[in-house]
PDB file of N, CA, C and O in Angstrom:
ATOM      1  N   MET A   1       4.793  -2.092  13.272  1.00 47.00           N
ATOM      2  CA  MET A   1       3.964  -2.175  12.087  1.00 47.00           C
ATOM      3  C   MET A   1       4.811  -2.450  10.839  1.00 47.00           C
ATOM      4  O   MET A   1       4.489  -3.312  10.058  1.00 47.00           O
ATOM      5  N   LEU A   2       5.892  -1.670  10.670  1.00 45.00           N
ATOM      6  CA  LEU A   2       6.758  -1.864   9.507  1.00 45.00           C
ATOM      7  C   LEU A   2       7.350  -3.267   9.514  1.00 45.00           C
ATOM      8  O   LEU A   2       7.384  -3.934   8.487  1.00 45.00           O
ATOM      9  N   GLN A   3       7.804  -3.734  10.676  1.00 50.00           N
ATOM     10  CA  GLN A   3       8.384  -5.075  10.764  1.00 50.00           C
ATOM     11  C   GLN A   3       7.363  -6.134  10.368  1.00 50.00           C
ATOM     12  O   GLN A   3       7.680  -7.078   9.659  1.00 50.00           O
ATOM     13  N   SER A   4       6.120  -5.957  10.796  1.00 54.00           N
ATOM     14  CA  SER A   4       5.058  -6.893  10.442  1.00 54.00           C
ATOM     15  C   SER A   4       4.849  -6.918   8.931  1.00 54.00           C
ATOM     16  O   SER A   4       4.706  -7.977   8.331  1.00 54.00           O
ATOM     17  N   PHE A   5       4.845  -5.739   8.314  1.00 49.00           N
ATOM     18  CA  PHE A   5       4.677  -5.656   6.869  1.00 49.00           C
ATOM     19  C   PHE A   5       5.840  -6.335   6.159  1.00 49.00           C
ATOM     20  O   PHE A   5       5.651  -7.082   5.207  1.00 49.00           O
ATOM     21  N   LEU A   6       7.059  -6.065   6.615  1.00 52.00           N
ATOM     22  CA  LEU A   6       8.228  -6.668   5.974  1.00 52.00           C
ATOM     23  C   LEU A   6       8.207  -8.179   6.107  1.00 52.00           C
ATOM     24  O   LEU A   6       8.565  -8.883   5.175  1.00 52.00           O
ATOM     25  N   ASN A   7       7.785  -8.686   7.260  1.00 64.00           N
ATOM     26  CA  ASN A   7       7.666 -10.138   7.428  1.00 64.00           C
ATOM     27  C   ASN A   7       6.622 -10.700   6.473  1.00 64.00           C
ATOM     28  O   ASN A   7       6.810 -11.765   5.897  1.00 64.00           O
ATOM     29  N   SER A   8       5.527  -9.979   6.307  1.00 73.00           N
ATOM     30  CA  SER A   8       4.474 -10.416   5.400  1.00 73.00           C
ATOM     31  C   SER A   8       4.976 -10.427   3.960  1.00 73.00           C
ATOM     32  O   SER A   8       4.714 -11.367   3.212  1.00 73.00           O
ATOM     33  N   LEU A   9       5.697  -9.391   3.575  1.00 76.00           N
ATOM     34  CA  LEU A   9       6.269  -9.328   2.236  1.00 76.00           C
ATOM     35  C   LEU A   9       7.245 -10.478   2.023  1.00 76.00           C
ATOM     36  O   LEU A   9       7.200 -11.160   1.000  1.00 76.00           O
ATOM     37  N   GLU A  10       8.102 -10.708   2.982  1.00 80.00           N
ATOM     38  CA  GLU A  10       9.078 -11.794   2.866  1.00 80.00           C
ATOM     39  C   GLU A  10       8.382 -13.151   2.794  1.00 80.00           C
ATOM     40  O   GLU A  10       8.760 -14.006   1.994  1.00 80.00           O
ATOM     41  N   SER A  11       7.351 -13.352   3.604  1.00 83.00           N
ATOM     42  CA  SER A  11       6.597 -14.613   3.561  1.00 83.00           C
ATOM     43  C   SER A  11       5.974 -14.815   2.185  1.00 83.00           C
ATOM     44  O   SER A  11       6.031 -15.917   1.632  1.00 83.00           O
ATOM     45  N   SER A  12       5.392 -13.754   1.644  1.00 81.00           N
ATOM     46  CA  SER A  12       4.785 -13.843   0.311  1.00 81.00           C
ATOM     47  C   SER A  12       5.832 -14.177  -0.739  1.00 81.00           C
ATOM     48  O   SER A  12       5.609 -15.011  -1.621  1.00 81.00           O
ATOM     49  N   LYS A  13       6.989 -13.519  -0.659  1.00 79.00           N
ATOM     50  CA  LYS A  13       8.070 -13.802  -1.619  1.00 79.00           C
ATOM     51  C   LYS A  13       8.503 -15.265  -1.534  1.00 79.00           C
ATOM     52  O   LYS A  13       8.730 -15.914  -2.563  1.00 79.00           O
ATOM     53  N   GLN A  14       8.618 -15.788  -0.336  1.00 83.00           N
ATOM     54  CA  GLN A  14       9.042 -17.186  -0.173  1.00 83.00           C
ATOM     55  C   GLN A  14       8.015 -18.144  -0.756  1.00 83.00           C
ATOM     56  O   GLN A  14       8.382 -19.132  -1.403  1.00 83.00           O
ATOM     57  N   LEU A  15       6.727 -17.875  -0.541  1.00 81.00           N
ATOM     58  CA  LEU A  15       5.686 -18.733  -1.112  1.00 81.00           C
ATOM     59  C   LEU A  15       5.715 -18.690  -2.640  1.00 81.00           C
ATOM     60  O   LEU A  15       5.591 -19.720  -3.300  1.00 81.00           O
ATOM     61  N   ILE A  16       5.888 -17.501  -3.192  1.00 82.00           N
ATOM     62  CA  ILE A  16       5.964 -17.359  -4.643  1.00 82.00           C
ATOM     63  C   ILE A  16       7.179 -18.109  -5.181  1.00 82.00           C
ATOM     64  O   ILE A  16       7.093 -18.828  -6.171  1.00 82.00           O
ATOM     65  N   ALA A  17       8.322 -17.955  -4.526  1.00 80.00           N
ATOM     66  CA  ALA A  17       9.550 -18.623  -4.967  1.00 80.00           C
ATOM     67  C   ALA A  17       9.397 -20.146  -4.955  1.00 80.00           C
ATOM     68  O   ALA A  17      10.016 -20.837  -5.759  1.00 80.00           O
ATOM     69  N   ARG A  18       8.560 -20.660  -4.083  1.00 85.00           N
ATOM     70  CA  ARG A  18       8.345 -22.102  -3.980  1.00 85.00           C
ATOM     71  C   ARG A  18       7.210 -22.583  -4.892  1.00 85.00           C
ATOM     72  O   ARG A  18       6.804 -23.734  -4.833  1.00 85.00           O
ATOM     73  N   GLY A  19       6.687 -21.674  -5.717  1.00 83.00           N
ATOM     74  CA  GLY A  19       5.698 -22.079  -6.705  1.00 83.00           C
ATOM     75  C   GLY A  19       4.264 -22.083  -6.223  1.00 83.00           C
ATOM     76  O   GLY A  19       3.413 -22.722  -6.829  1.00 83.00           O
ATOM     77  N   PHE A  20       3.953 -21.384  -5.145  1.00 81.00           N
ATOM     78  CA  PHE A  20       2.595 -21.385  -4.613  1.00 81.00           C
ATOM     79  C   PHE A  20       1.720 -20.274  -5.187  1.00 81.00           C
ATOM     80  O   PHE A  20       0.698 -19.943  -4.627  1.00 81.00           O
ATOM     81  N   GLY A  21       2.121 -19.664  -6.273  1.00 77.00           N
ATOM     82  CA  GLY A  21       1.267 -18.666  -6.892  1.00 77.00           C
ATOM     83  C   GLY A  21       1.986 -17.376  -7.199  1.00 77.00           C
ATOM     84  O   GLY A  21       3.199 -17.350  -7.383  1.00 77.00           O
ATOM     85  N   ALA A  22       1.200 -16.305  -7.241  1.00 76.00           N
ATOM     86  CA  ALA A  22       1.708 -14.980  -7.560  1.00 76.00           C
ATOM     87  C   ALA A  22       1.067 -13.990  -6.602  1.00 76.00           C
ATOM     88  O   ALA A  22       0.110 -14.309  -5.914  1.00 76.00           O
ATOM     89  N   ALA A  23       1.604 -12.786  -6.574  1.00 77.00           N
ATOM     90  CA  ALA A  23       1.057 -11.751  -5.700  1.00 77.00           C
ATOM     91  C   ALA A  23       1.200 -10.406  -6.380  1.00 77.00           C
ATOM     92  O   ALA A  23       2.085 -10.211  -7.213  1.00 77.00           O
ATOM     93  N   ALA A  24       0.336  -9.496  -6.029  1.00 74.00           N
ATOM     94  CA  ALA A  24       0.417  -8.119  -6.510  1.00 74.00           C
ATOM     95  C   ALA A  24       0.672  -7.232  -5.308  1.00 74.00           C
ATOM     96  O   ALA A  24      -0.029  -7.325  -4.302  1.00 74.00           O
ATOM     97  N   PHE A  25       1.711  -6.411  -5.380  1.00 75.00           N
ATOM     98  CA  PHE A  25       2.071  -5.492  -4.313  1.00 75.00           C
ATOM     99  C   PHE A  25       2.149  -4.088  -4.880  1.00 75.00           C
ATOM    100  O   PHE A  25       2.527  -3.907  -6.032  1.00 75.00           O
ATOM    101  N   PRO A  26       1.868  -3.083  -4.070  1.00 72.00           N
ATOM    102  CA  PRO A  26       2.115  -1.720  -4.550  1.00 72.00           C
ATOM    103  C   PRO A  26       3.613  -1.517  -4.748  1.00 72.00           C
ATOM    104  O   PRO A  26       4.420  -2.019  -3.974  1.00 72.00           O
ATOM    105  N   SER A  27       3.977  -0.809  -5.804  1.00 71.00           N
ATOM    106  CA  SER A  27       5.406  -0.657  -6.104  1.00 71.00           C
ATOM    107  C   SER A  27       6.170  -0.002  -4.966  1.00 71.00           C
ATOM    108  O   SER A  27       7.332  -0.325  -4.740  1.00 71.00           O
ATOM    109  N   ILE A  28       5.532   0.898  -4.233  1.00 73.00           N
ATOM    110  CA  ILE A  28       6.223   1.548  -3.111  1.00 73.00           C
ATOM    111  C   ILE A  28       6.643   0.520  -2.048  1.00 73.00           C
ATOM    112  O   ILE A  28       7.646   0.687  -1.379  1.00 73.00           O
ATOM    113  N   ALA A  29       5.888  -0.558  -1.944  1.00 74.00           N
ATOM    114  CA  ALA A  29       6.176  -1.571  -0.938  1.00 74.00           C
ATOM    115  C   ALA A  29       7.389  -2.419  -1.286  1.00 74.00           C
ATOM    116  O   ALA A  29       8.008  -3.015  -0.420  1.00 74.00           O
ATOM    117  N   VAL A  30       7.743  -2.453  -2.556  1.00 79.00           N
ATOM    118  CA  VAL A  30       8.827  -3.344  -2.966  1.00 79.00           C
ATOM    119  C   VAL A  30       9.942  -2.618  -3.721  1.00 79.00           C
ATOM    120  O   VAL A  30      10.766  -3.246  -4.380  1.00 79.00           O
ATOM    121  N   ARG A  31       9.969  -1.310  -3.624  1.00 83.00           N
ATOM    122  CA  ARG A  31      10.946  -0.511  -4.382  1.00 83.00           C
ATOM    123  C   ARG A  31      12.388  -0.998  -4.171  1.00 83.00           C
ATOM    124  O   ARG A  31      13.135  -1.180  -5.120  1.00 83.00           O
ATOM    125  N   GLN A  32      12.802  -1.224  -2.929  1.00 81.00           N
ATOM    126  CA  GLN A  32      14.170  -1.687  -2.659  1.00 81.00           C
ATOM    127  C   GLN A  32      14.412  -3.078  -3.240  1.00 81.00           C
ATOM    128  O   GLN A  32      15.485  -3.366  -3.743  1.00 81.00           O
ATOM    129  N   GLU A  33      13.394  -3.918  -3.166  1.00 81.00           N
ATOM    130  CA  GLU A  33      13.516  -5.269  -3.718  1.00 81.00           C
ATOM    131  C   GLU A  33      13.740  -5.202  -5.231  1.00 81.00           C
ATOM    132  O   GLU A  33      14.511  -5.976  -5.786  1.00 81.00           O
ATOM    133  N   LEU A  34      13.053  -4.278  -5.891  1.00 84.00           N
ATOM    134  CA  LEU A  34      13.233  -4.110  -7.333  1.00 84.00           C
ATOM    135  C   LEU A  34      14.640  -3.607  -7.651  1.00 84.00           C
ATOM    136  O   LEU A  34      15.265  -4.077  -8.596  1.00 84.00           O
ATOM    137  N   LYS A  35      15.153  -2.671  -6.845  1.00 87.00           N
ATOM    138  CA  LYS A  35      16.512  -2.154  -7.067  1.00 87.00           C
ATOM    139  C   LYS A  35      17.552  -3.251  -6.896  1.00 87.00           C
ATOM    140  O   LYS A  35      18.539  -3.293  -7.619  1.00 87.00           O
ATOM    141  N   ARG A  36      17.349  -4.128  -5.913  1.00 84.00           N
ATOM    142  CA  ARG A  36      18.295  -5.234  -5.675  1.00 84.00           C
ATOM    143  C   ARG A  36      18.097  -6.379  -6.659  1.00 84.00           C
ATOM    144  O   ARG A  36      18.834  -7.353  -6.632  1.00 84.00           O
ATOM    145  N   GLU A  37      17.048  -6.252  -7.468  1.00 86.00           N
ATOM    146  CA  GLU A  37      16.689  -7.279  -8.445  1.00 86.00           C
ATOM    147  C   GLU A  37      16.353  -8.614  -7.795  1.00 86.00           C
ATOM    148  O   GLU A  37      16.516  -9.676  -8.384  1.00 86.00           O
ATOM    149  N   SER A  38      15.854  -8.558  -6.554  1.00 78.00           N
ATOM    150  CA  SER A  38      15.367  -9.783  -5.921  1.00 78.00           C
ATOM    151  C   SER A  38      13.903 -10.022  -6.300  1.00 78.00           C
ATOM    152  O   SER A  38      13.354 -11.081  -6.031  1.00 78.00           O
ATOM    153  N   LEU A  39      13.289  -9.023  -6.923  1.00 77.00           N
ATOM    154  CA  LEU A  39      11.970  -9.151  -7.529  1.00 77.00           C
ATOM    155  C   LEU A  39      12.028  -8.483  -8.896  1.00 77.00           C
ATOM    156  O   LEU A  39      12.863  -7.610  -9.126  1.00 77.00           O
ATOM    157  N   ILE A  40      11.143  -8.885  -9.782  1.00 80.00           N
ATOM    158  CA  ILE A  40      11.014  -8.192 -11.054  1.00 80.00           C
ATOM    159  C   ILE A  40       9.568  -7.737 -11.195  1.00 80.00           C
ATOM    160  O   ILE A  40       8.656  -8.340 -10.640  1.00 80.00           O
ATOM    161  N   MET A  41       9.368  -6.648 -11.926  1.00 78.00           N
ATOM    162  CA  MET A  41       8.028  -6.140 -12.169  1.00 78.00           C
ATOM    163  C   MET A  41       7.590  -6.595 -13.551  1.00 78.00           C
ATOM    164  O   MET A  41       8.335  -6.463 -14.520  1.00 78.00           O
ATOM    165  N   LEU A  42       6.404  -7.136 -13.608  1.00 79.00           N
ATOM    166  CA  LEU A  42       5.840  -7.577 -14.872  1.00 79.00           C
ATOM    167  C   LEU A  42       4.676  -6.667 -15.243  1.00 79.00           C
ATOM    168  O   LEU A  42       3.880  -6.301 -14.391  1.00 79.00           O
ATOM    169  N   SER A  43       4.583  -6.334 -16.495  1.00 82.00           N
ATOM    170  CA  SER A  43       3.418  -5.605 -16.986  1.00 82.00           C
ATOM    171  C   SER A  43       2.443  -6.633 -17.533  1.00 82.00           C
ATOM    172  O   SER A  43       2.810  -7.470 -18.352  1.00 82.00           O
ATOM    173  N   VAL A  44       1.224  -6.567 -17.062  1.00 82.00           N
ATOM    174  CA  VAL A  44       0.202  -7.511 -17.494  1.00 82.00           C
ATOM    175  C   VAL A  44      -0.897  -6.725 -18.197  1.00 82.00           C
ATOM    176  O   VAL A  44      -1.515  -5.835 -17.609  1.00 82.00           O
ATOM    177  N   GLU A  45      -1.114  -7.051 -19.460  1.00 87.00           N
ATOM    178  CA  GLU A  45      -2.111  -6.347 -20.250  1.00 87.00           C
ATOM    179  C   GLU A  45      -3.506  -6.546 -19.666  1.00 87.00           C
ATOM    180  O   GLU A  45      -3.859  -7.649 -19.229  1.00 87.00           O
ATOM    181  N   ASN A  46      -4.271  -5.473 -19.614  1.00 85.00           N
ATOM    182  CA  ASN A  46      -5.656  -5.497 -19.120  1.00 85.00           C
ATOM    183  C   ASN A  46      -5.774  -5.946 -17.666  1.00 85.00           C
ATOM    184  O   ASN A  46      -6.768  -6.546 -17.285  1.00 85.00           O
ATOM    185  N   PHE A  47      -4.771  -5.683 -16.867  1.00 79.00           N
ATOM    186  CA  PHE A  47      -4.801  -6.026 -15.441  1.00 79.00           C
ATOM    187  C   PHE A  47      -5.220  -4.791 -14.668  1.00 79.00           C
ATOM    188  O   PHE A  47      -4.544  -3.774 -14.681  1.00 79.00           O
ATOM    189  N   SER A  48      -6.361  -4.860 -14.043  1.00 76.00           N
ATOM    190  CA  SER A  48      -6.879  -3.722 -13.305  1.00 76.00           C
ATOM    191  C   SER A  48      -7.297  -4.190 -11.914  1.00 76.00           C
ATOM    192  O   SER A  48      -7.918  -5.245 -11.771  1.00 76.00           O
ATOM    193  N   VAL A  49      -6.960  -3.403 -10.915  1.00 74.00           N
ATOM    194  CA  VAL A  49      -7.304  -3.756  -9.544  1.00 74.00           C
ATOM    195  C   VAL A  49      -8.070  -2.603  -8.919  1.00 74.00           C
ATOM    196  O   VAL A  49      -7.678  -1.446  -9.035  1.00 74.00           O
ATOM    197  N   THR A  50      -9.156  -2.929  -8.287  1.00 73.00           N
ATOM    198  CA  THR A  50      -9.907  -1.948  -7.517  1.00 73.00           C
ATOM    199  C   THR A  50      -9.857  -2.400  -6.071  1.00 73.00           C
ATOM    200  O   THR A  50     -10.037  -3.582  -5.774  1.00 73.00           O
ATOM    201  N   ALA A  51      -9.595  -1.471  -5.185  1.00 69.00           N
ATOM    202  CA  ALA A  51      -9.488  -1.822  -3.770  1.00 69.00           C
ATOM    203  C   ALA A  51     -10.300  -0.844  -2.929  1.00 69.00           C
ATOM    204  O   ALA A  51     -10.437   0.325  -3.282  1.00 69.00           O
ATOM    205  N   ASP A  52     -10.834  -1.347  -1.846  1.00 70.00           N
ATOM    206  CA  ASP A  52     -11.516  -0.508  -0.878  1.00 70.00           C
ATOM    207  C   ASP A  52     -10.582  -0.277   0.293  1.00 70.00           C
ATOM    208  O   ASP A  52      -9.862  -1.186   0.705  1.00 70.00           O
ATOM    209  N   TYR A  53     -10.576   0.936   0.802  1.00 67.00           N
ATOM    210  CA  TYR A  53      -9.735   1.287   1.930  1.00 67.00           C
ATOM    211  C   TYR A  53     -10.603   1.803   3.054  1.00 67.00           C
ATOM    212  O   TYR A  53     -11.616   2.469   2.820  1.00 67.00           O
ATOM    213  N   PHE A  54     -10.209   1.509   4.253  1.00 72.00           N
ATOM    214  CA  PHE A  54     -10.919   1.973   5.432  1.00 72.00           C
ATOM    215  C   PHE A  54      -9.930   2.680   6.339  1.00 72.00           C
ATOM    216  O   PHE A  54      -8.786   2.257   6.465  1.00 72.00           O
ATOM    217  N   LEU A  55     -10.359   3.742   6.923  1.00 72.00           N
ATOM    218  CA  LEU A  55      -9.508   4.507   7.815  1.00 72.00           C
ATOM    219  C   LEU A  55     -10.097   4.432   9.215  1.00 72.00           C
ATOM    220  O   LEU A  55     -11.275   4.687   9.415  1.00 72.00           O
ATOM    221  N   GLY A  56      -9.270   4.070  10.161  1.00 76.00           N
ATOM    222  CA  GLY A  56      -9.716   4.030  11.548  1.00 76.00           C
ATOM    223  C   GLY A  56      -8.783   4.845  12.419  1.00 76.00           C
ATOM    224  O   GLY A  56      -7.591   4.964  12.122  1.00 76.00           O
ATOM    225  N   TYR A  57      -9.324   5.444  13.435  1.00 77.00           N
ATOM    226  CA  TYR A  57      -8.501   6.177  14.386  1.00 77.00           C
ATOM    227  C   TYR A  57      -9.209   6.193  15.734  1.00 77.00           C
ATOM    228  O   TYR A  57     -10.408   5.941  15.826  1.00 77.00           O
ATOM    229  N   ASN A  58      -8.465   6.472  16.759  1.00 79.00           N
ATOM    230  CA  ASN A  58      -8.995   6.512  18.114  1.00 79.00           C
ATOM    231  C   ASN A  58      -9.630   7.881  18.332  1.00 79.00           C
ATOM    232  O   ASN A  58      -8.932   8.884  18.441  1.00 79.00           O
ATOM    233  N   ASP A  59     -10.957   7.924  18.429  1.00 81.00           N
ATOM    234  CA  ASP A  59     -11.630   9.207  18.584  1.00 81.00           C
ATOM    235  C   ASP A  59     -11.507   9.779  19.997  1.00 81.00           C
ATOM    236  O   ASP A  59     -11.992  10.871  20.274  1.00 81.00           O
ATOM    237  N   LYS A  60     -10.842   9.055  20.875  1.00 86.00           N
ATOM    238  CA  LYS A  60     -10.585   9.555  22.235  1.00 86.00           C
ATOM    239  C   LYS A  60      -9.295  10.369  22.307  1.00 86.00           C
ATOM    240  O   LYS A  60      -8.985  10.977  23.307  1.00 86.00           O
ATOM    241  N   ARG A  61      -8.529  10.352  21.231  1.00 84.00           N
ATOM    242  CA  ARG A  61      -7.259  11.087  21.187  1.00 84.00           C
ATOM    243  C   ARG A  61      -7.300  12.123  20.074  1.00 84.00           C
ATOM    244  O   ARG A  61      -7.925  11.917  19.040  1.00 84.00           O
ATOM    245  N   GLU A  62      -6.593  13.201  20.290  1.00 86.00           N
ATOM    246  CA  GLU A  62      -6.517  14.256  19.283  1.00 86.00           C
ATOM    247  C   GLU A  62      -5.548  13.826  18.184  1.00 86.00           C
ATOM    248  O   GLU A  62      -4.485  13.281  18.461  1.00 86.00           O
ATOM    249  N   LEU A  63      -5.950  14.082  16.948  1.00 83.00           N
ATOM    250  CA  LEU A  63      -5.080  13.748  15.823  1.00 83.00           C
ATOM    251  C   LEU A  63      -3.913  14.723  15.744  1.00 83.00           C
ATOM    252  O   LEU A  63      -4.077  15.918  15.993  1.00 83.00           O
ATOM    253  N   SER A  64      -2.759  14.209  15.362  1.00 87.00           N
ATOM    254  CA  SER A  64      -1.606  15.080  15.139  1.00 87.00           C
ATOM    255  C   SER A  64      -1.867  15.911  13.888  1.00 87.00           C
ATOM    256  O   SER A  64      -2.678  15.526  13.035  1.00 87.00           O
ATOM    257  N   PRO A  65      -1.171  17.041  13.740  1.00 89.00           N
ATOM    258  CA  PRO A  65      -1.332  17.823  12.507  1.00 89.00           C
ATOM    259  C   PRO A  65      -1.031  17.001  11.248  1.00 89.00           C
ATOM    260  O   PRO A  65      -1.715  17.142  10.236  1.00 89.00           O
ATOM    261  N   ALA A  66      -0.034  16.132  11.317  1.00 87.00           N
ATOM    262  CA  ALA A  66       0.311  15.297  10.156  1.00 87.00           C
ATOM    263  C   ALA A  66      -0.823  14.322   9.834  1.00 87.00           C
ATOM    264  O   ALA A  66      -1.175  14.134   8.664  1.00 87.00           O
ATOM    265  N   ALA A  67      -1.399  13.708  10.857  1.00 85.00           N
ATOM    266  CA  ALA A  67      -2.503  12.772  10.635  1.00 85.00           C
ATOM    267  C   ALA A  67      -3.716  13.503  10.071  1.00 85.00           C
ATOM    268  O   ALA A  67      -4.380  13.016   9.151  1.00 85.00           O
ATOM    269  N   PHE A  68      -4.002  14.672  10.611  1.00 85.00           N
ATOM    270  CA  PHE A  68      -5.130  15.461  10.124  1.00 85.00           C
ATOM    271  C   PHE A  68      -4.927  15.837   8.653  1.00 85.00           C
ATOM    272  O   PHE A  68      -5.843  15.737   7.840  1.00 85.00           O
ATOM    273  N   GLU A  69      -3.728  16.240   8.299  1.00 88.00           N
ATOM    274  CA  GLU A  69      -3.424  16.608   6.908  1.00 88.00           C
ATOM    275  C   GLU A  69      -3.546  15.385   5.990  1.00 88.00           C
ATOM    276  O   GLU A  69      -4.059  15.480   4.874  1.00 88.00           O
ATOM    277  N   PHE A  70      -3.079  14.236   6.455  1.00 84.00           N
ATOM    278  CA  PHE A  70      -3.180  13.001   5.689  1.00 84.00           C
ATOM    279  C   PHE A  70      -4.648  12.680   5.391  1.00 84.00           C
ATOM    280  O   PHE A  70      -5.018  12.382   4.250  1.00 84.00           O
ATOM    281  N   ILE A  71      -5.500  12.776   6.407  1.00 84.00           N
ATOM    282  CA  ILE A  71      -6.929  12.510   6.224  1.00 84.00           C
ATOM    283  C   ILE A  71      -7.528  13.522   5.259  1.00 84.00           C
ATOM    284  O   ILE A  71      -8.345  13.174   4.401  1.00 84.00           O
ATOM    285  N   SER A  72      -7.115  14.773   5.358  1.00 85.00           N
ATOM    286  CA  SER A  72      -7.610  15.799   4.441  1.00 85.00           C
ATOM    287  C   SER A  72      -7.224  15.478   2.998  1.00 85.00           C
ATOM    288  O   SER A  72      -8.035  15.627   2.078  1.00 85.00           O
ATOM    289  N   LEU A  73      -5.982  15.027   2.795  1.00 83.00           N
ATOM    290  CA  LEU A  73      -5.540  14.656   1.450  1.00 83.00           C
ATOM    291  C   LEU A  73      -6.322  13.466   0.909  1.00 83.00           C
ATOM    292  O   LEU A  73      -6.697  13.430  -0.265  1.00 83.00           O
ATOM    293  N   LEU A  74      -6.569  12.479   1.773  1.00 80.00           N
ATOM    294  CA  LEU A  74      -7.360  11.318   1.342  1.00 80.00           C
ATOM    295  C   LEU A  74      -8.764  11.742   0.940  1.00 80.00           C
ATOM    296  O   LEU A  74      -9.283  11.316  -0.089  1.00 80.00           O
ATOM    297  N   THR A  75      -9.360  12.582   1.761  1.00 80.00           N
ATOM    298  CA  THR A  75     -10.711  13.056   1.476  1.00 80.00           C
ATOM    299  C   THR A  75     -10.749  13.799   0.148  1.00 80.00           C
ATOM    300  O   THR A  75     -11.645  13.590  -0.670  1.00 80.00           O
ATOM    301  N   GLU A  76      -9.776  14.657  -0.074  1.00 81.00           N
ATOM    302  CA  GLU A  76      -9.706  15.420  -1.329  1.00 81.00           C
ATOM    303  C   GLU A  76      -9.524  14.492  -2.530  1.00 81.00           C
ATOM    304  O   GLU A  76     -10.134  14.692  -3.580  1.00 81.00           O
ATOM    305  N   SER A  77      -8.702  13.472  -2.384  1.00 76.00           N
ATOM    306  CA  SER A  77      -8.433  12.569  -3.508  1.00 76.00           C
ATOM    307  C   SER A  77      -9.631  11.693  -3.848  1.00 76.00           C
ATOM    308  O   SER A  77      -9.702  11.147  -4.939  1.00 76.00           O
ATOM    309  N   MET A  78     -10.574  11.561  -2.922  1.00 74.00           N
ATOM    310  CA  MET A  78     -11.756  10.731  -3.159  1.00 74.00           C
ATOM    311  C   MET A  78     -12.864  11.476  -3.893  1.00 74.00           C
ATOM    312  O   MET A  78     -13.803  10.874  -4.351  1.00 74.00           O
ATOM    313  N   LYS A  79     -12.755  12.785  -4.010  1.00 70.00           N
ATOM    314  CA  LYS A  79     -13.782  13.569  -4.694  1.00 70.00           C
ATOM    315  C   LYS A  79     -13.766  13.248  -6.184  1.00 70.00           C
ATOM    316  O   LYS A  79     -12.694  13.095  -6.768  1.00 70.00           O
ATOM    317  N   PRO A  80     -14.941  13.168  -6.792  1.00 68.00           N
ATOM    318  CA  PRO A  80     -14.968  12.991  -8.250  1.00 68.00           C
ATOM    319  C   PRO A  80     -14.228  14.137  -8.936  1.00 68.00           C
ATOM    320  O   PRO A  80     -14.222  15.248  -8.453  1.00 68.00           O
ATOM    321  N   LYS A  81     -13.617  13.848 -10.053  1.00 61.00           N
ATOM    322  CA  LYS A  81     -12.782  14.832 -10.763  1.00 61.00           C
ATOM    323  C   LYS A  81     -13.530  16.122 -11.083  1.00 61.00           C
ATOM    324  O   LYS A  81     -12.956  17.187 -11.086  1.00 61.00           O
ATOM    325  N   ASP A  82     -14.825  16.038 -11.340  1.00 59.00           N
ATOM    326  CA  ASP A  82     -15.567  17.252 -11.686  1.00 59.00           C
ATOM    327  C   ASP A  82     -15.858  18.137 -10.475  1.00 59.00           C
ATOM    328  O   ASP A  82     -16.313  19.255 -10.631  1.00 59.00           O
ATOM    329  N   GLN A  83     -15.565  17.654  -9.260  1.00 54.00           N
ATOM    330  CA  GLN A  83     -15.770  18.464  -8.056  1.00 54.00           C
ATOM    331  C   GLN A  83     -14.484  19.097  -7.550  1.00 54.00           C
ATOM    332  O   GLN A  83     -14.493  19.847  -6.598  1.00 54.00           O
ATOM    333  N   ILE A  84     -13.375  18.791  -8.181  1.00 48.00           N
ATOM    334  CA  ILE A  84     -12.088  19.313  -7.714  1.00 48.00           C
ATOM    335  C   ILE A  84     -11.822  20.658  -8.332  1.00 48.00           C
ATOM    336  O   ILE A  84     -12.090  20.938  -9.444  1.00 48.00           O
TER     337      ILE A  84
END
């Protein structure tokens, strides 16, 4: 999975370098690239992104404690602020 993501990131970087557009990545995904200065971060005024996320898991297998905790954290973070 990580290798697939890294290949995707590298492919995107190559397309951008060749002038085929721009891309937005989460900073955690490119932290090392920023440290090496192979990418730069730009601040864009009034740039807002909303994304939908979906969680899937195999209901035939028991979740690990870490996976269960992760899902619990996601669920908690999705609650409106007045319910926390």
